[in-house]
Amino acid sequence: MSAPQLRSLSLGAGVQSTRLLLLAAEGHLPGLDVAIFADTGWEPRAVYEHLDRIEREIAEPAGIPILRVSSGNIREDALGPSKRFASMPLHILNPQGTEGLSRRQCTGQYKIRPIKEQVRQLLGYPHPQRVPAGVFVEQWIGISTDEVHRAKDADVAYMKNRFPLIELGFSRSDCVRLLRSRGLGSTPKSACLGCPYHGNSQWRQLRDGSPEEWQDVVEFDHAIRKGNARATAQGTPLLGQAYLHRSRRPLDQAPIDRVTAHEWSGRQGDIFDAIADAELENGDADGCSPWSCRSGAPVSAGFDLTA
């Protein structure tokens, strides 16, 4: 295979991608040209602060530019009747009492699409130009050994995915330990403030540690009860009711003080890593990234920018 035109890191600013940036900056993974952060416009304040810090303390001294890209503000788009909104995986309570989950398009629209657009720009072939055969970016993705099943090839020829953490045999716990040793033990999980895949731990952290952000998501949760504002304005409201919390109760009334198996394992130590994703409420693990949303749900098609 021919050599890549450049090497890019998909930077979610969470534990694994921060570890990759650090490895590159310290010369353990040479050849990184750029890091790309896809901003949904509704990231936690802690993520933006962490991103600023690693840019200032790690990326800039190493000569690695961090490019921030966006397809819009996911919160504003969801509540604006004139906006086209790529749906979030909201928890639905149907009139008959049955439960459902709305289709997840947000990762494709607000994470994957702007990264692909930026990659095309870097290669010199913006959409709709066709990228010539053999011209591609080697894209580093922060998936660790405990998530090896999420490592997949790119769906476009101009991007070749690489998973250095898996190549080096690093688990998420290994990443956390190294970040702690570098003074980055407070690296946050990367996910939108109002991500329906949040576990109770993240909801409690917002409520107890960031009242302003908690109020923001509570207001959003109330506002989306009938689903997408644009669909409602066009006369096609959601038949059931939408919620952010998997209990399908208003967020400020949801049972978020229930301790999960994930949290118990964290209190006991790394020996419990094998069960870290098991939650007592049978929910999905916390976290999100452009290429490996930890929900395990497939990204809806329509954002591939193929050619």
GROMACS .gro file of C-alpha atoms in nm:
model
  307
    1MET     CA    1   0.000   0.000   0.000
    2SER     CA    2   0.123   0.349  -0.080
    3ALA     CA    3   0.218   0.595   0.194
    4PRO     CA    4  -0.046   0.832   0.334
    5GLN     CA    5  -0.042   1.199   0.238
    6LEU     CA    6  -0.069   1.284   0.609
    7ARG     CA    7  -0.151   1.130   0.947
    8SER     CA    8  -0.445   1.265   1.144
    9LEU     CA    9  -0.575   1.195   1.493
   10SER     CA   10  -0.949   1.182   1.550
   11LEU     CA   11  -0.943   1.375   1.877
   12GLY     CA   12  -1.251   1.333   2.093
   13ALA     CA   13  -1.064   1.483   2.392
   14GLY     CA   14  -1.150   1.182   2.606
   15VAL     CA   15  -0.913   0.938   2.773
   16GLN     CA   16  -0.803   0.729   2.476
   17SER     CA   17  -0.755   1.004   2.219
   18THR     CA   18  -0.575   1.223   2.474
   19ARG     CA   19  -0.340   0.931   2.537
   20LEU     CA   20  -0.270   0.906   2.162
   21LEU     CA   21  -0.196   1.278   2.140
   22LEU     CA   22   0.044   1.247   2.430
   23LEU     CA   23   0.222   0.945   2.277
   24ALA     CA   24   0.267   1.138   1.952
   25ALA     CA   25   0.387   1.453   2.127
   26GLU     CA   26   0.644   1.254   2.326
   27GLY     CA   27   0.774   1.082   2.013
   28HIS     CA   28   0.650   0.733   2.094
   29LEU     CA   29   0.422   0.747   1.790
   30PRO     CA   30   0.603   0.962   1.533
   31GLY     CA   31   0.453   1.119   1.227
   32LEU     CA   32   0.127   1.277   1.345
   33ASP     CA   33   0.053   1.582   1.130
   34VAL     CA   34  -0.277   1.708   1.269
   35ALA     CA   35  -0.551   1.635   1.522
   36ILE     CA   36  -0.918   1.702   1.441
   37PHE     CA   37  -1.180   1.774   1.707
   38ALA     CA   38  -1.544   1.761   1.593
   39ASP     CA   39  -1.744   2.004   1.808
   40THR     CA   40  -2.117   1.939   1.845
   41GLY     CA   41  -2.156   2.280   2.009
   42TRP     CA   42  -2.293   2.112   2.322
   43GLU     CA   43  -1.990   1.949   2.483
   44PRO     CA   44  -1.947   1.969   2.861
   45ARG     CA   45  -1.749   2.266   2.986
   46ALA     CA   46  -1.492   2.020   3.122
   47VAL     CA   47  -1.427   1.886   2.771
   48TYR     CA   48  -1.367   2.234   2.625
   49GLU     CA   49  -1.137   2.320   2.915
   50HIS     CA   50  -0.946   1.995   2.874
   51LEU     CA   51  -0.917   2.051   2.499
   52ASP     CA   52  -0.774   2.400   2.556
   53ARG     CA   53  -0.527   2.260   2.807
   54ILE     CA   54  -0.393   1.973   2.593
   55GLU     CA   55  -0.367   2.208   2.296
   56ARG     CA   56  -0.165   2.454   2.502
   57GLU     CA   57   0.048   2.207   2.699
   58ILE     CA   58   0.086   1.910   2.463
   59ALA     CA   59  -0.006   1.978   2.100
   60GLU     CA   60   0.141   2.326   2.042
   61PRO     CA   61   0.484   2.250   2.197
   62ALA     CA   62   0.503   1.940   1.977
   63GLY     CA   63   0.400   2.129   1.664
   64ILE     CA   64   0.074   1.934   1.622
   65PRO     CA   65  -0.212   2.164   1.515
   66ILE     CA   66  -0.557   2.091   1.655
   67LEU     CA   67  -0.832   2.176   1.408
   68ARG     CA   68  -1.182   2.231   1.547
   69VAL     CA   69  -1.460   2.152   1.302
   70SER     CA   70  -1.837   2.165   1.331
   71SER     CA   71  -2.163   2.091   1.150
   72GLY     CA   72  -2.364   2.315   1.380
   73ASN     CA   73  -2.496   2.321   1.734
   74ILE     CA   74  -2.682   2.001   1.813
   75ARG     CA   75  -2.889   2.158   2.093
   76GLU     CA   76  -2.998   2.459   1.892
   77ASP     CA   77  -3.073   2.244   1.588
   78ALA     CA   78  -3.291   2.010   1.792
   79LEU     CA   79  -3.503   2.293   1.932
   80GLY     CA   80  -3.516   2.517   1.625
   81PRO     CA   81  -3.823   2.453   1.406
   82SER     CA   82  -3.641   2.592   1.102
   83LYS     CA   83  -3.339   2.365   1.149
   84ARG     CA   84  -3.271   2.026   0.995
   85PHE     CA   85  -3.193   1.800   1.289
   86ALA     CA   86  -3.008   1.468   1.280
   87SER     CA   87  -3.191   1.277   1.549
   88MET     CA   88  -3.046   1.180   1.883
   89PRO     CA   89  -3.118   0.832   2.024
   90LEU     CA   90  -3.393   0.953   2.255
   91HIS     CA   91  -3.573   0.712   2.486
   92ILE     CA   92  -3.934   0.691   2.369
   93LEU     CA   93  -4.245   0.603   2.569
   94ASN     CA   94  -4.523   0.510   2.327
   95PRO     CA   95  -4.895   0.574   2.395
   96GLN     CA   96  -4.954   0.202   2.450
   97GLY     CA   97  -4.689   0.199   2.722
   98THR     CA   98  -4.427   0.026   2.508
   99GLU     CA   99  -4.073   0.159   2.494
  100GLY     CA  100  -3.850   0.248   2.202
  101LEU     CA  101  -3.539   0.435   2.098
  102SER     CA  102  -3.528   0.692   1.821
  103ARG     CA  103  -3.276   0.655   1.540
  104ARG     CA  104  -2.923   0.778   1.605
  105GLN     CA  105  -2.797   1.014   1.334
  106CYS     CA  106  -2.618   1.264   1.556
  107THR     CA  107  -2.277   1.094   1.546
  108GLY     CA  108  -2.281   1.084   1.168
  109GLN     CA  109  -2.392   1.445   1.124
  110TYR     CA  110  -2.206   1.623   1.404
  111LYS     CA  111  -1.891   1.412   1.438
  112ILE     CA  112  -1.811   1.203   1.130
  113ARG     CA  113  -1.929   1.440   0.858
  114PRO     CA  114  -1.724   1.747   0.964
  115ILE     CA  115  -1.413   1.532   1.012
  116LYS     CA  116  -1.447   1.389   0.662
  117GLU     CA  117  -1.503   1.735   0.519
  118GLN     CA  118  -1.186   1.859   0.691
  119VAL     CA  119  -0.986   1.558   0.571
  120ARG     CA  120  -1.093   1.630   0.213
  121GLN     CA  121  -0.985   1.991   0.255
  122LEU     CA  122  -0.645   1.882   0.386
  123LEU     CA  123  -0.601   1.648   0.092
  124GLY     CA  124  -0.699   1.924  -0.151
  125TYR     CA  125  -1.016   1.757  -0.279
  126PRO     CA  126  -1.320   1.916  -0.112
  127HIS     CA  127  -1.660   1.762  -0.176
  128PRO     CA  128  -1.790   1.699  -0.442
  129GLN     CA  129  -1.451   1.649  -0.606
  130ARG     CA  130  -1.339   1.288  -0.634
  131VAL     CA  131  -1.031   1.196  -0.435
  132PRO     CA  132  -0.790   1.013  -0.668
  133ALA     CA  133  -0.711   0.649  -0.599
  134GLY     CA  134  -0.413   0.608  -0.369
  135VAL     CA  135  -0.459   0.949  -0.204
  136PHE     CA  136  -0.555   0.904   0.159
  137VAL     CA  137  -0.512   1.009   0.520
  138GLU     CA  138  -0.399   0.763   0.786
  139GLN     CA  139  -0.644   0.830   1.065
  140TRP     CA  140  -0.555   0.738   1.421
  141ILE     CA  141  -0.850   0.639   1.637
  142GLY     CA  142  -0.842   0.601   2.014
  143ILE     CA  143  -0.987   0.256   2.063
  144SER     CA  144  -0.818   0.048   2.333
  145THR     CA  145  -0.782  -0.327   2.373
  146ASP     CA  146  -1.098  -0.359   2.582
  147GLU     CA  147  -1.296  -0.220   2.287
  148VAL     CA  148  -1.122  -0.407   2.007
  149HIS     CA  149  -1.458  -0.514   1.864
  150ARG     CA  150  -1.526  -0.148   1.777
  151ALA     CA  151  -1.218  -0.118   1.556
  152LYS     CA  152  -1.342  -0.106   1.197
  153ASP     CA  153  -1.217   0.004   0.859
  154ALA     CA  154  -1.318   0.344   0.724
  155ASP     CA  155  -1.610   0.350   0.480
  156VAL     CA  156  -1.429   0.579   0.234
  157ALA     CA  157  -1.110   0.509   0.042
  158TYR     CA  158  -0.946   0.842   0.128
  159MET     CA  159  -0.928   0.750   0.497
  160LYS     CA  160  -0.740   0.449   0.636
  161ASN     CA  161  -0.810   0.382   1.001
  162ARG     CA  162  -0.531   0.287   1.239
  163PHE     CA  163  -0.564   0.189   1.605
  164PRO     CA  164  -0.228   0.249   1.776
  165LEU     CA  165  -0.354   0.172   2.127
  166ILE     CA  166  -0.454  -0.177   2.017
  167GLU     CA  167  -0.122  -0.219   1.836
  168LEU     CA  168   0.061  -0.128   2.157
  169GLY     CA  169  -0.162  -0.343   2.378
  170PHE     CA  170  -0.303  -0.054   2.586
  171SER     CA  171  -0.631  -0.089   2.773
  172ARG     CA  172  -0.838   0.204   2.892
  173SER     CA  173  -0.697   0.152   3.240
  174ASP     CA  174  -0.344   0.177   3.098
  175CYS     CA  175  -0.441   0.507   2.937
  176VAL     CA  176  -0.587   0.640   3.262
  177ARG     CA  177  -0.272   0.547   3.455
  178LEU     CA  178  -0.044   0.722   3.208
  179LEU     CA  179  -0.260   1.035   3.204
  180ARG     CA  180  -0.255   1.044   3.583
  181SER     CA  181   0.123   1.024   3.577
  182ARG     CA  182   0.127   1.330   3.350
  183GLY     CA  183  -0.110   1.529   3.567
  184LEU     CA  184  -0.410   1.462   3.342
  185GLY     CA  185  -0.609   1.239   3.574
  186SER     CA  186  -0.914   1.462   3.540
  187THR     CA  187  -0.955   1.388   3.167
  188PRO     CA  188  -1.336   1.385   3.115
  189LYS     CA  189  -1.551   1.147   2.917
  190SER     CA  190  -1.625   1.280   2.572
  191ALA     CA  191  -1.999   1.308   2.505
  192CYS     CA  192  -2.260   1.577   2.456
  193LEU     CA  193  -2.411   1.729   2.769
  194GLY     CA  194  -2.748   1.577   2.690
  195CYS     CA  195  -2.640   1.244   2.544
  196PRO     CA  196  -2.916   0.983   2.607
  197TYR     CA  197  -2.644   0.719   2.653
  198HIS     CA  198  -2.520   0.883   2.972
  199GLY     CA  199  -2.512   0.660   3.276
  200ASN     CA  200  -2.635   0.773   3.615
  201SER     CA  201  -2.282   0.863   3.719
  202GLN     CA  202  -2.258   1.131   3.450
  203TRP     CA  203  -2.604   1.267   3.526
  204ARG     CA  204  -2.512   1.296   3.895
  205GLN     CA  205  -2.182   1.463   3.812
  206LEU     CA  206  -2.372   1.728   3.618
  207ARG     CA  207  -2.636   1.775   3.887
  208ASP     CA  208  -2.392   1.787   4.178
  209GLY     CA  209  -2.087   1.941   4.014
  210SER     CA  210  -2.220   2.175   3.747
  211PRO     CA  211  -2.567   2.312   3.837
  212GLU     CA  212  -2.576   2.545   3.536
  213GLU     CA  213  -2.514   2.263   3.290
  214TRP     CA  214  -2.760   2.042   3.478
  215GLN     CA  215  -3.031   2.305   3.443
  216ASP     CA  216  -2.948   2.329   3.073
  217VAL     CA  217  -3.006   1.957   3.011
  218VAL     CA  218  -3.317   1.951   3.232
  219GLU     CA  219  -3.468   2.230   3.022
  220PHE     CA  220  -3.370   2.049   2.703
  221ASP     CA  221  -3.525   1.727   2.831
  222HIS     CA  222  -3.857   1.904   2.889
  223ALA     CA  223  -3.840   2.075   2.550
  224ILE     CA  224  -3.796   1.753   2.347
  225ARG     CA  225  -4.092   1.567   2.495
  226LYS     CA  226  -4.267   1.566   2.155
  227GLY     CA  227  -3.947   1.510   1.960
  228ASN     CA  228  -3.789   1.718   1.684
  229ALA     CA  229  -3.914   2.079   1.683
  230ARG     CA  230  -3.909   2.098   1.303
  231ALA     CA  231  -4.117   1.783   1.263
  232THR     CA  232  -4.367   1.914   1.519
  233ALA     CA  233  -4.390   2.247   1.337
  234GLN     CA  234  -4.456   2.063   1.011
  235GLY     CA  235  -4.745   1.872   1.164
  236THR     CA  236  -4.571   1.539   1.224
  237PRO     CA  237  -4.499   1.533   1.598
  238LEU     CA  238  -4.366   1.225   1.770
  239LEU     CA  239  -4.656   0.998   1.865
  240GLY     CA  240  -4.495   0.899   2.192
  241GLN     CA  241  -4.294   1.103   2.439
  242ALA     CA  242  -3.916   1.149   2.426
  243TYR     CA  243  -3.679   1.153   2.723
  244LEU     CA  244  -3.306   1.179   2.783
  245HIS     CA  245  -3.300   0.925   3.068
  246ARG     CA  246  -3.355   0.556   3.000
  247SER     CA  247  -3.617   0.538   3.275
  248ARG     CA  248  -3.837   0.749   3.046
  249ARG     CA  249  -3.909   0.994   3.321
  250PRO     CA  250  -3.828   1.367   3.328
  251LEU     CA  251  -3.459   1.404   3.394
  252ASP     CA  252  -3.508   1.600   3.716
  253GLN     CA  253  -3.732   1.317   3.843
  254ALA     CA  254  -3.532   1.021   3.709
  255PRO     CA  255  -3.371   0.768   3.950
  256ILE     CA  256  -3.014   0.881   3.887
  257ASP     CA  257  -2.889   0.811   4.241
  258ARG     CA  258  -2.879   0.437   4.179
  259VAL     CA  259  -2.517   0.315   4.189
  260THR     CA  260  -2.415   0.107   3.889
  261ALA     CA  261  -2.183  -0.193   3.861
  262HIS     CA  262  -1.947   0.028   3.660
  263GLU     CA  263  -1.913   0.265   3.954
  264TRP     CA  264  -1.867  -0.016   4.206
  265SER     CA  265  -1.587  -0.160   3.994
  266GLY     CA  266  -1.421   0.182   3.981
  267ARG     CA  267  -1.422   0.201   4.358
  268GLN     CA  268  -1.268  -0.145   4.395
  269GLY     CA  269  -0.982  -0.116   4.146
  270ASP     CA  270  -0.866  -0.233   3.805
  271ILE     CA  271  -0.937  -0.600   3.879
  272PHE     CA  272  -1.295  -0.526   3.788
  273ASP     CA  273  -1.218  -0.390   3.442
  274ALA     CA  274  -1.377  -0.694   3.279
  275ILE     CA  275  -1.719  -0.596   3.415
  276ALA     CA  276  -1.676  -0.221   3.397
  277ASP     CA  277  -1.946  -0.182   3.133
  278ALA     CA  278  -2.214  -0.378   3.322
  279GLU     CA  279  -2.470  -0.142   3.476
  280LEU     CA  280  -2.743  -0.244   3.717
  281GLU     CA  281  -3.003  -0.058   3.511
  282ASN     CA  282  -2.901  -0.260   3.202
  283GLY     CA  283  -2.800   0.052   3.014
  284ASP     CA  284  -2.519   0.117   2.771
  285ALA     CA  285  -2.173   0.219   2.877
  286ASP     CA  286  -2.088   0.587   2.909
  287GLY     CA  287  -1.898   0.780   2.648
  288CYS     CA  288  -1.898   0.862   2.281
  289SER     CA  289  -1.649   0.911   2.002
  290PRO     CA  290  -1.686   0.981   1.631
  291TRP     CA  291  -1.594   0.628   1.525
  292SER     CA  292  -1.696   0.413   1.820
  293CYS     CA  293  -2.007   0.538   1.996
  294ARG     CA  294  -2.010   0.311   2.299
  295SER     CA  295  -2.379   0.251   2.257
  296GLY     CA  296  -2.289  -0.008   1.998
  297ALA     CA  297  -2.574   0.121   1.783
  298PRO     CA  298  -2.501   0.165   1.412
  299VAL     CA  299  -2.461   0.513   1.272
  300SER     CA  300  -2.741   0.595   1.029
  301ALA     CA  301  -2.627   0.622   0.671
  302GLY     CA  302  -2.627   0.942   0.471
  303PHE     CA  303  -2.317   1.119   0.595
  304ASP     CA  304  -2.044   0.929   0.410
  305LEU     CA  305  -1.923   1.198   0.164
  306THR     CA  306  -1.809   0.920  -0.065
  307ALA     CA  307  -1.598   0.971  -0.377
   0.00000   0.00000   0.00000
